[in-house]
Amino acid sequence: MLSNDSISNTNGILLGAFIVLCYTIVGGMWSIAVTTFLQMIVIIVGLVLATAETTSLAGGIGAVITKADLDGKLLFLPSIDS
């Protein structure tokens, strides 16, 4: 734990809830909107970095597209032949 057990889980949860409650009361809906926007930015950056890393580990975007094509994953309409 980050606090080296100097604060219990229950007290930590209550302290966190109190901080969020005060932040919401003081800032209102604007503070919630700003926080949500910042969370969205962090998520998008994380997704881009994760996609770049996994694509690199798979051998590049060309290898990913080739494998997906060979497995039939790029077909947008089902085959009528079967």
PDB file of C-alpha atoms in Angstrom:
ATOM      1  CA  MET A   1       0.000   0.000   0.000  1.00  0.00           C
ATOM      2  CA  LEU A   2       1.105   3.539  -0.573  1.00  0.00           C
ATOM      3  CA  SER A   3       0.537   4.574   3.046  1.00  0.00           C
ATOM      4  CA  ASN A   4       2.529   1.663   4.542  1.00  0.00           C
ATOM      5  CA  ASP A   5      -0.584   0.781   6.583  1.00  0.00           C
ATOM      6  CA  SER A   6      -0.521   4.107   8.439  1.00  0.00           C
ATOM      7  CA  ILE A   7      -4.175   4.572   7.412  1.00  0.00           C
ATOM      8  CA  SER A   8      -6.783   1.811   7.289  1.00  0.00           C
ATOM      9  CA  ASN A   9      -8.678   0.920   4.123  1.00  0.00           C
ATOM     10  CA  THR A  10     -11.925   2.176   5.633  1.00  0.00           C
ATOM     11  CA  ASN A  11     -10.424   5.526   6.616  1.00  0.00           C
ATOM     12  CA  GLY A  12      -8.781   5.823   3.202  1.00  0.00           C
ATOM     13  CA  ILE A  13     -12.091   5.222   1.437  1.00  0.00           C
ATOM     14  CA  LEU A  14     -13.857   7.732   3.687  1.00  0.00           C
ATOM     15  CA  LEU A  15     -11.110  10.311   3.134  1.00  0.00           C
ATOM     16  CA  GLY A  16     -11.260   9.821  -0.630  1.00  0.00           C
ATOM     17  CA  ALA A  17     -15.054  10.106  -0.627  1.00  0.00           C
ATOM     18  CA  PHE A  18     -14.829  13.294   1.440  1.00  0.00           C
ATOM     19  CA  ILE A  19     -12.323  14.833  -0.996  1.00  0.00           C
ATOM     20  CA  VAL A  20     -14.492  13.951  -4.008  1.00  0.00           C
ATOM     21  CA  LEU A  21     -17.599  15.279  -2.256  1.00  0.00           C
ATOM     22  CA  CYS A  22     -15.897  18.592  -1.411  1.00  0.00           C
ATOM     23  CA  TYR A  23     -14.526  18.870  -4.950  1.00  0.00           C
ATOM     24  CA  THR A  24     -17.993  18.309  -6.390  1.00  0.00           C
ATOM     25  CA  ILE A  25     -19.722  20.726  -4.016  1.00  0.00           C
ATOM     26  CA  VAL A  26     -17.177  23.502  -4.566  1.00  0.00           C
ATOM     27  CA  GLY A  27     -16.720  23.023  -8.306  1.00  0.00           C
ATOM     28  CA  GLY A  28     -20.204  21.901  -9.270  1.00  0.00           C
ATOM     29  CA  MET A  29     -20.983  20.206 -12.552  1.00  0.00           C
ATOM     30  CA  TRP A  30     -18.222  22.147 -14.297  1.00  0.00           C
ATOM     31  CA  SER A  31     -15.596  20.367 -12.195  1.00  0.00           C
ATOM     32  CA  ILE A  32     -17.177  17.009 -13.024  1.00  0.00           C
ATOM     33  CA  ALA A  33     -17.143  17.840 -16.745  1.00  0.00           C
ATOM     34  CA  VAL A  34     -13.483  18.907 -16.614  1.00  0.00           C
ATOM     35  CA  THR A  35     -12.503  15.759 -14.715  1.00  0.00           C
ATOM     36  CA  THR A  36     -14.386  13.562 -17.180  1.00  0.00           C
ATOM     37  CA  PHE A  37     -12.682  15.306 -20.094  1.00  0.00           C
ATOM     38  CA  LEU A  38      -9.245  14.755 -18.551  1.00  0.00           C
ATOM     39  CA  GLN A  39     -10.064  11.088 -17.956  1.00  0.00           C
ATOM     40  CA  MET A  40     -11.092  10.779 -21.609  1.00  0.00           C
ATOM     41  CA  ILE A  41      -7.754  12.244 -22.729  1.00  0.00           C
ATOM     42  CA  VAL A  42      -5.839   9.782 -20.525  1.00  0.00           C
ATOM     43  CA  ILE A  43      -7.878   6.848 -21.876  1.00  0.00           C
ATOM     44  CA  ILE A  44      -7.363   7.867 -25.521  1.00  0.00           C
ATOM     45  CA  VAL A  45      -3.610   8.324 -25.048  1.00  0.00           C
ATOM     46  CA  GLY A  46      -3.443   4.937 -23.312  1.00  0.00           C
ATOM     47  CA  LEU A  47      -5.371   3.243 -26.110  1.00  0.00           C
ATOM     48  CA  VAL A  48      -3.116   4.760 -28.772  1.00  0.00           C
ATOM     49  CA  LEU A  49       0.022   3.673 -26.898  1.00  0.00           C
ATOM     50  CA  ALA A  50      -1.354   0.167 -26.284  1.00  0.00           C
ATOM     51  CA  THR A  51      -2.318  -0.184 -29.950  1.00  0.00           C
ATOM     52  CA  ALA A  52       1.112   0.962 -31.096  1.00  0.00           C
ATOM     53  CA  GLU A  53       2.876  -1.433 -28.707  1.00  0.00           C
ATOM     54  CA  THR A  54       0.765  -4.477 -29.564  1.00  0.00           C
ATOM     55  CA  THR A  55       1.007  -3.782 -33.293  1.00  0.00           C
ATOM     56  CA  SER A  56       4.770  -3.496 -32.955  1.00  0.00           C
ATOM     57  CA  LEU A  57       4.941  -6.787 -31.041  1.00  0.00           C
ATOM     58  CA  ALA A  58       2.862  -8.465 -33.769  1.00  0.00           C
ATOM     59  CA  GLY A  59       5.359  -7.458 -36.466  1.00  0.00           C
ATOM     60  CA  GLY A  60       3.888  -4.184 -37.677  1.00  0.00           C
ATOM     61  CA  ILE A  61       0.600  -3.068 -39.179  1.00  0.00           C
ATOM     62  CA  GLY A  62       1.272  -4.972 -42.404  1.00  0.00           C
ATOM     63  CA  ALA A  63       1.574  -8.271 -40.549  1.00  0.00           C
ATOM     64  CA  VAL A  64      -1.606  -7.567 -38.593  1.00  0.00           C
ATOM     65  CA  ILE A  65      -3.590  -6.770 -41.750  1.00  0.00           C
ATOM     66  CA  THR A  66      -2.190  -9.795 -43.600  1.00  0.00           C
ATOM     67  CA  LYS A  67      -3.069 -12.153 -40.730  1.00  0.00           C
ATOM     68  CA  ALA A  68      -6.556 -10.662 -40.382  1.00  0.00           C
ATOM     69  CA  ASP A  69      -7.120 -11.021 -44.136  1.00  0.00           C
ATOM     70  CA  LEU A  70      -5.960 -14.655 -44.150  1.00  0.00           C
ATOM     71  CA  ASP A  71      -8.315 -15.438 -41.259  1.00  0.00           C
ATOM     72  CA  GLY A  72     -11.242 -13.747 -43.037  1.00  0.00           C
ATOM     73  CA  LYS A  73     -11.591 -11.035 -40.405  1.00  0.00           C
ATOM     74  CA  LEU A  74     -11.757  -8.228 -42.973  1.00  0.00           C
ATOM     75  CA  LEU A  75     -14.899  -9.513 -44.682  1.00  0.00           C
ATOM     76  CA  PHE A  76     -17.687  -7.069 -43.905  1.00  0.00           C
ATOM     77  CA  LEU A  77     -20.422  -9.162 -45.517  1.00  0.00           C
ATOM     78  CA  PRO A  78     -20.888 -12.891 -44.938  1.00  0.00           C
ATOM     79  CA  SER A  79     -20.158 -15.319 -47.740  1.00  0.00           C
ATOM     80  CA  ILE A  80     -23.242 -16.557 -49.606  1.00  0.00           C
ATOM     81  CA  ASP A  81     -21.430 -19.629 -50.988  1.00  0.00           C
ATOM     82  CA  SER A  82     -21.763 -21.724 -47.830  1.00  0.00           C
TER      83      SER A  82
END
